[in-house]
Short mmCIF file of C-alpha atoms in Angstrom, two decimals:
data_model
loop_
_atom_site.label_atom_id
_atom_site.label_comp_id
_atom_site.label_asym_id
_atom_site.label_seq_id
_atom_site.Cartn_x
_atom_site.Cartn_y
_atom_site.Cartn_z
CA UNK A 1 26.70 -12.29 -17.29
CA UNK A 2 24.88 -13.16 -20.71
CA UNK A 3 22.64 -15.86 -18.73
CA UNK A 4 21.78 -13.44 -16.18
CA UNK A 5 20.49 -10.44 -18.94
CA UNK A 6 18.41 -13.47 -20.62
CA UNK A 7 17.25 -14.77 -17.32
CA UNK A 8 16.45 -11.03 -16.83
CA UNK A 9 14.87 -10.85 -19.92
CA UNK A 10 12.74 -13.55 -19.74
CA UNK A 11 11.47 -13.11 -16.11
CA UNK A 12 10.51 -9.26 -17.49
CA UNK A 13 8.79 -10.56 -20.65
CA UNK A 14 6.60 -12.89 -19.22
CA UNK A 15 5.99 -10.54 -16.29
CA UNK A 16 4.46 -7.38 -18.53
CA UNK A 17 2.89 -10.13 -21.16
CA UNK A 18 1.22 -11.97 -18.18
CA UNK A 19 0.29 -8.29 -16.90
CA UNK A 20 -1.07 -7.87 -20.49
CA UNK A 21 -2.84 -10.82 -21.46
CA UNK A 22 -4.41 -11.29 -17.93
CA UNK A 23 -6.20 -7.65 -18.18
CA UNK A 24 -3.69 -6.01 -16.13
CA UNK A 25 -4.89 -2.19 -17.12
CA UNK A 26 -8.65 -3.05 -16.39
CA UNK A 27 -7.84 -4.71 -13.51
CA UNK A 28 -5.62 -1.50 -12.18
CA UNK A 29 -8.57 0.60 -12.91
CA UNK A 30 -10.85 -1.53 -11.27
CA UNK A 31 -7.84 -1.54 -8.12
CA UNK A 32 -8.01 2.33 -7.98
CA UNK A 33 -11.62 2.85 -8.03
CA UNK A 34 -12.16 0.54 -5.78
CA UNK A 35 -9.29 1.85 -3.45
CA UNK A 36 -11.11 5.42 -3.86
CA UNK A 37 -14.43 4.47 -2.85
CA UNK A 38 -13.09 2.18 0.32
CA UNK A 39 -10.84 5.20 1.47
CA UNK A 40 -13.36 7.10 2.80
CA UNK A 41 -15.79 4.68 4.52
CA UNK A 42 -12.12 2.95 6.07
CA UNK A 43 -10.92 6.70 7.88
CA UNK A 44 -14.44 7.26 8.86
CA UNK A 45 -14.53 3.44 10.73
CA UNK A 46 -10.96 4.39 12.04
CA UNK A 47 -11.36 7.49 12.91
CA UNK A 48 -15.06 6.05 14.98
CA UNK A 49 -12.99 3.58 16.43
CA UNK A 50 -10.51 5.80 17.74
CA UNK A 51 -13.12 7.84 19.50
CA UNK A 52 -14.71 4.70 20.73
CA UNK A 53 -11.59 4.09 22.17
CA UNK A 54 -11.05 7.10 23.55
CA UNK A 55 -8.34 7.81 21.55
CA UNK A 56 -9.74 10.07 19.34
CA UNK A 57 -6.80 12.80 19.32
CA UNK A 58 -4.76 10.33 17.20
CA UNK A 59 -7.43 10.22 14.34
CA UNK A 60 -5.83 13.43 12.98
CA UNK A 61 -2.39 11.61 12.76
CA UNK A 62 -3.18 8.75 11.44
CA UNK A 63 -5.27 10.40 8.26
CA UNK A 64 -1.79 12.43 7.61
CA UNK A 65 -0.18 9.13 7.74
CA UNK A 66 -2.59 7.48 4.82
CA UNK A 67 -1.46 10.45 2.80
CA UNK A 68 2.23 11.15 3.49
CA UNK A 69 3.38 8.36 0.82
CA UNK A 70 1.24 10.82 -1.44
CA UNK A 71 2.97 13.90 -3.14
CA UNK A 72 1.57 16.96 -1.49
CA UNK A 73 -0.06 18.61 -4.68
CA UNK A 74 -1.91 15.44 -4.63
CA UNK A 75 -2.86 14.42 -1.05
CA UNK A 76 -3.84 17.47 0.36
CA UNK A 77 -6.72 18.46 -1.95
CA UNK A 78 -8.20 14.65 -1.18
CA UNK A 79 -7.09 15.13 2.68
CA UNK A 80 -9.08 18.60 2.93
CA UNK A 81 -12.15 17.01 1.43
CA UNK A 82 -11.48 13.82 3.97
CA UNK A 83 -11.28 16.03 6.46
CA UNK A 84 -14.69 17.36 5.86
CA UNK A 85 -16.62 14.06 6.57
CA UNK A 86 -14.80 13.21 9.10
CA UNK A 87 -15.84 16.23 11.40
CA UNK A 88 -19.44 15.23 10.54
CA UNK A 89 -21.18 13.35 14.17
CA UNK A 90 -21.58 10.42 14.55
CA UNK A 91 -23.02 8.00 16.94
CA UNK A 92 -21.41 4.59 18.91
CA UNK A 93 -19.14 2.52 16.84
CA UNK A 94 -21.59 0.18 16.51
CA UNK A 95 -24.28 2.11 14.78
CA UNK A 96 -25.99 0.73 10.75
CA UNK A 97 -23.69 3.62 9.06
CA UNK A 98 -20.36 2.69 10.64
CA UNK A 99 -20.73 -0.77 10.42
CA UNK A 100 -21.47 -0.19 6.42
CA UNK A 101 -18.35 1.86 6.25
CA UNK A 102 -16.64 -0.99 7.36
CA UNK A 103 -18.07 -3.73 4.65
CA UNK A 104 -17.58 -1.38 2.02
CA UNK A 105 -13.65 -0.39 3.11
CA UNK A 106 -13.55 -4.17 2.77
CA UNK A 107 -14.55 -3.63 -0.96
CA UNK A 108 -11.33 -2.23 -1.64
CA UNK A 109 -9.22 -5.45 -0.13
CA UNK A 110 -11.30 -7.46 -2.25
CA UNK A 111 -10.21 -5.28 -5.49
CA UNK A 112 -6.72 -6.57 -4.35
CA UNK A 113 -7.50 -9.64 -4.14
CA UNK A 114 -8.90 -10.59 -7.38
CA UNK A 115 -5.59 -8.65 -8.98
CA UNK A 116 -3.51 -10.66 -6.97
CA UNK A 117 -4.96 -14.13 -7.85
CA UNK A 118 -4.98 -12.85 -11.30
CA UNK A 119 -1.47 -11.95 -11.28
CA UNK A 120 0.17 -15.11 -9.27
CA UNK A 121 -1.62 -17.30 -11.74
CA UNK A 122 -4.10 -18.99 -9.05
CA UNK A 123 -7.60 -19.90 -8.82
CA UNK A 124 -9.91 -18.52 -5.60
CA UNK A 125 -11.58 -22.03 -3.87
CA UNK A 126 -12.34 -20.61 -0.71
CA UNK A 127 -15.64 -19.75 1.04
CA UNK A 128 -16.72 -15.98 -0.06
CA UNK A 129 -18.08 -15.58 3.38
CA UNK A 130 -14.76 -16.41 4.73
CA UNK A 131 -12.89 -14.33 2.11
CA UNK A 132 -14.55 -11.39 3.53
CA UNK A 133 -14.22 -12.04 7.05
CA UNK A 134 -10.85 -11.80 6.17
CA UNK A 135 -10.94 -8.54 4.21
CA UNK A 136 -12.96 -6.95 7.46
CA UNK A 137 -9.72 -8.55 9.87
CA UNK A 138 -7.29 -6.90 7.43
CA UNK A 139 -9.22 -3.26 7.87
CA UNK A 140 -9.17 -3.81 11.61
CA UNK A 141 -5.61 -4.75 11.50
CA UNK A 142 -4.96 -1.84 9.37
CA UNK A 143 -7.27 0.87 11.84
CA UNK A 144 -4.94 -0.74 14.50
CA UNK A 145 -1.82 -0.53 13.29
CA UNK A 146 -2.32 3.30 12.10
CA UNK A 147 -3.51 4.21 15.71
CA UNK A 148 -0.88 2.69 17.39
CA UNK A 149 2.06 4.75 15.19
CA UNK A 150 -0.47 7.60 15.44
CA UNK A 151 0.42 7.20 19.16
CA UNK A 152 3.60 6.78 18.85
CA UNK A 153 3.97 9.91 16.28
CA UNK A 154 2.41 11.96 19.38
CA UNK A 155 4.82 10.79 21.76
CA UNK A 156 7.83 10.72 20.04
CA UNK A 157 8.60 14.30 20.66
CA UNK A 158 8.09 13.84 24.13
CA UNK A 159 10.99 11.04 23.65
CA UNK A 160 13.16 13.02 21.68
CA UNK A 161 12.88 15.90 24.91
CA UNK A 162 13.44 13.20 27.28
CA UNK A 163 16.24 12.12 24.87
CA UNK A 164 17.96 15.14 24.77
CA UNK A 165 18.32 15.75 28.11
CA UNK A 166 20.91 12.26 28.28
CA UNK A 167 22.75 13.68 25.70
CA UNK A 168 25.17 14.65 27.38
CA UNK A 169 25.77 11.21 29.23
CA UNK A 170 25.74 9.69 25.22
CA UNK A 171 26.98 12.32 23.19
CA UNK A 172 26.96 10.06 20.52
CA UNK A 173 22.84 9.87 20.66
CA UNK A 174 22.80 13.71 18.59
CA UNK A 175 23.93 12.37 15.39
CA UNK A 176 20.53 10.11 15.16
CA UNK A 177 18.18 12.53 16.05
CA UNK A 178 15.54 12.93 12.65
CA UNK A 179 13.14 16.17 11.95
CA UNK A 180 9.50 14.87 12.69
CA UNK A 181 8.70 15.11 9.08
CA UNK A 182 11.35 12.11 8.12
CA UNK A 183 10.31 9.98 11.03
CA UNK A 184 6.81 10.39 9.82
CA UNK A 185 8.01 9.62 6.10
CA UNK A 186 10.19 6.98 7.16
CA UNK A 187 7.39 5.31 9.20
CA UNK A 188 5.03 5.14 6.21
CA UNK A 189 7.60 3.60 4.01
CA UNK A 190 7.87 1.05 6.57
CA UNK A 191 4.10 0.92 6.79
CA UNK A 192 3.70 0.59 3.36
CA UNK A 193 6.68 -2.46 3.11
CA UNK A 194 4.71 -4.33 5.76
CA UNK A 195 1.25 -3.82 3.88
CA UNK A 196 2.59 -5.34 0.98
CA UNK A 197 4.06 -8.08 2.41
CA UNK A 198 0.69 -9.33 4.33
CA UNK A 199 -1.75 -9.03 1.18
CA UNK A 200 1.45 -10.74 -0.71
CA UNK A 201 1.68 -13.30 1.66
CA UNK A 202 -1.92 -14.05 2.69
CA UNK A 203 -4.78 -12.37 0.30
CA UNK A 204 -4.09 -14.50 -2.62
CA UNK A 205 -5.32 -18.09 -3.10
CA UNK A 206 -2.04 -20.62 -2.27
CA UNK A 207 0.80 -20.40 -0.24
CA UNK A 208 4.45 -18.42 -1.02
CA UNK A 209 7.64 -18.26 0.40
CA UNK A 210 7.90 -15.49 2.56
CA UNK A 211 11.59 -14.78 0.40
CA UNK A 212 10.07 -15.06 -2.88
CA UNK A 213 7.55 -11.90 -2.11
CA UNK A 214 10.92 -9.53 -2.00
CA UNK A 215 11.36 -8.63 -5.83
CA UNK A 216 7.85 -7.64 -5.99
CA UNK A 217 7.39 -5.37 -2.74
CA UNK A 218 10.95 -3.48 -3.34
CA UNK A 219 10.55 -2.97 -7.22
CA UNK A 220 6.59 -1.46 -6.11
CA UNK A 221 8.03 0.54 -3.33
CA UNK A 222 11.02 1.91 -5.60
CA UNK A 223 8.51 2.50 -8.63
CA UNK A 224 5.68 4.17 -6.44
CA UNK A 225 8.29 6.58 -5.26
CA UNK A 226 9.51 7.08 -9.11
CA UNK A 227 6.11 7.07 -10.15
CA UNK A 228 4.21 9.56 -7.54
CA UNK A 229 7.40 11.96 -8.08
CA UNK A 230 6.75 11.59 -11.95
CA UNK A 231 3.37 12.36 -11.72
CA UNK A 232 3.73 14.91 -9.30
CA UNK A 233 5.74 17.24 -11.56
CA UNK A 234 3.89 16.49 -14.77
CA UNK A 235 1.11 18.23 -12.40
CA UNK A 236 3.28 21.42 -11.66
CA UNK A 237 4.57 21.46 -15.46
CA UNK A 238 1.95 20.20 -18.01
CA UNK A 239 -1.54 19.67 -15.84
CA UNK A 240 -4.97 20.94 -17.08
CA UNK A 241 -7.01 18.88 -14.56
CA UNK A 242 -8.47 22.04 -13.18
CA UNK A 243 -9.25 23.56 -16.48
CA UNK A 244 -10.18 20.09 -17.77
CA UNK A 245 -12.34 18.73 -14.53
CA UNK A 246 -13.16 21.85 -12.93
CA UNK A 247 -14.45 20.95 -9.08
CA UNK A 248 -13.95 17.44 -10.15
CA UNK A 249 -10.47 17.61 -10.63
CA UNK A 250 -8.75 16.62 -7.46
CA UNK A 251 -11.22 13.46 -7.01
CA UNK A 252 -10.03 12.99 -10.96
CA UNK A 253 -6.45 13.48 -9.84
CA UNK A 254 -6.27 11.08 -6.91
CA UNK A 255 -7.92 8.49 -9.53
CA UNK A 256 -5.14 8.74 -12.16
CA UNK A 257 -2.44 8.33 -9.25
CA UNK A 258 -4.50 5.33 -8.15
CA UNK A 259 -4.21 4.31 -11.28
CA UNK A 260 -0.83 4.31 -11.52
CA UNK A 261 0.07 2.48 -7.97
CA UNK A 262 -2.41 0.23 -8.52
CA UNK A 263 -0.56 -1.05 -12.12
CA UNK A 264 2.87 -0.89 -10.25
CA UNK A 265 1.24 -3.12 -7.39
CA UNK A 266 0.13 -5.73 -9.65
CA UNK A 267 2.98 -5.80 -12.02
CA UNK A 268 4.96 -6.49 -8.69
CA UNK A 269 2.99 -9.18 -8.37
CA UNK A 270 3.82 -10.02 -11.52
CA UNK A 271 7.23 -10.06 -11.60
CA UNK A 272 7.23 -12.30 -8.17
CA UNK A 273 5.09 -14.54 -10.35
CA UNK A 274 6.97 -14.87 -13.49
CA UNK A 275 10.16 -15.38 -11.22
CA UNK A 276 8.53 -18.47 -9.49
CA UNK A 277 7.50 -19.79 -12.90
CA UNK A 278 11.07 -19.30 -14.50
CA UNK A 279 12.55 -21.18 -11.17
CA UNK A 280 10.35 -24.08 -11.64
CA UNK A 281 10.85 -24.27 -15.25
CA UNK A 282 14.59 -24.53 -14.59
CA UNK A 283 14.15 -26.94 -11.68
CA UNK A 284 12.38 -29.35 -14.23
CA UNK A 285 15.19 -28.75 -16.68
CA UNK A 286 17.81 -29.73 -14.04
CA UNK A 287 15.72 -32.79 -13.15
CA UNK A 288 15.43 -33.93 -16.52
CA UNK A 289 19.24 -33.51 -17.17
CA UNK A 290 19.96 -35.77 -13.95
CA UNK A 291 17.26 -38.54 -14.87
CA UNK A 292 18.64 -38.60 -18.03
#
């Protein structure tokens, strides 16, 4: 039990000192602006590509799904004013400003990237041209993935009707049955767990085990939750954004909870980090005892 605490202890010392030493704060401010600016021009290029697509009913959806993971005193002062430029027209998909608010969403993968690298300890080698061809795949991939659960959000009443009326042949099937508003929660959580594990897994310079990625992603999920609920009531209770920021204050608020995610996301990355480094350190110390 003692070895574990000091393994424990170890792994979360060199974690926060790495966090510290390697500019972790500036770096999570630099994160959530970034993240702030690239929100808007990503929903406006997925939102354009769902109309392009003909799917534009599902835009709606999938902009509540960016924000349910955000507490509501939060997210719906940011989804109001998001709400706003999207109903402004707009040509093809493939006009100048569209295409630009594609490059610049990419801006924010980018911010993640550089915190990553910083964070797992690596050096970036590869072509920048490539680096953001990848950044524009991952905001594809992303429009994508929100329009297809957008559909699926749409339909799943439809298969909860259809559902109900077997019942009766499964009677069994009526203790699963979720409100809409916890499918839709659930869904983002499970959004959110596969987000992290592709920039985990492939934004960073090197290669990681797929296994070695879980300490990180859980202890940001469980902390964003902790965090955002935090934050949330020290809103209700002891706030003076409005006062403070007047008309500025909900852009200031969604900056601060930026701010916040973005220093649990790279301490996550952190901790993944530090954990790698204290198994190779003890893999050396093993192979030294045996050669010995």
């Amino acid at each position: 039990m003692k070895r574990r605490y000091l393994s424990f202890r170890r792994v979360i010392y060199d974690a926060f000192g790495h966090f510290d030493q390697a500019d972790g704060w500036a770096l999570a401010s630099h994160v959530a602006l970034s993240s702030l600016l690239a929100l808007f021009p990503f929903l406006i290029f997925a939102t354009t590509l769902a109309t392009f697509l003909g799917a534009s009913e599902y835009s709606d959806t999938a902009v509540r799904l960016v924000f349910e993971i955000w507490p509501e005193n939060i997210a719906t002062p940011i989804a109001r004013e998001v709400a706003n430029v999207l109903t402004v027209p707009r040509g093809g998909l493939l006009t100048i400003s569209v295409i630009a608010a594609a490059f610049f969403a990419t801006n924010g993968v980018e911010a993640l990237r550089i915190a990553l690298n910083r964070a797992y300890r690596v050096k970036e080698t590869r072509n920048i041209f490539l680096l953001r061809a990848q950044s524009l795949v991952f905001v594809v991939m992303a429009t994508a993935g929100l329009l297809t659960v957008s559909f699926l959000l749409i339909f799943a009443p439809l298969l909860i009707n259809f559902a109900e009326e077997i019942v009766h042949w499964v009677p069994w099937f009526s203790d699963f049955r979720a409100p809409n508003d916890v499918l839709r929660i659930g869904i983002a959580i499970i959004l959110l767990a596969v987000g992290l594990f592709v920039v985990h897994k492939w934004l960073p310079a090197g290669r990681r085990d797929s296994k070695s990625l879980i300490p990180g992603i859980v202890f940001t999920i469980v902390c964003w939750g902790v965090g955002a609920s935090l934050f949330a009531a020290y809103l209700e209770s002891f706030g003076t954004y409005v006062t403070t920021y007047a008309g500025l204050a909900s852009i200031m608020i969604a900056l601060v909870f930026l701010y916040i995610i973005a220093a649990i996301f790279i301490l996550g990355a952190e901790i993944n980090a530090a954990i790698f480094q204290f198994q190779k350190a003890r893999s050396g110390i093993r192979g030294a005892a045996r050669a010995g």
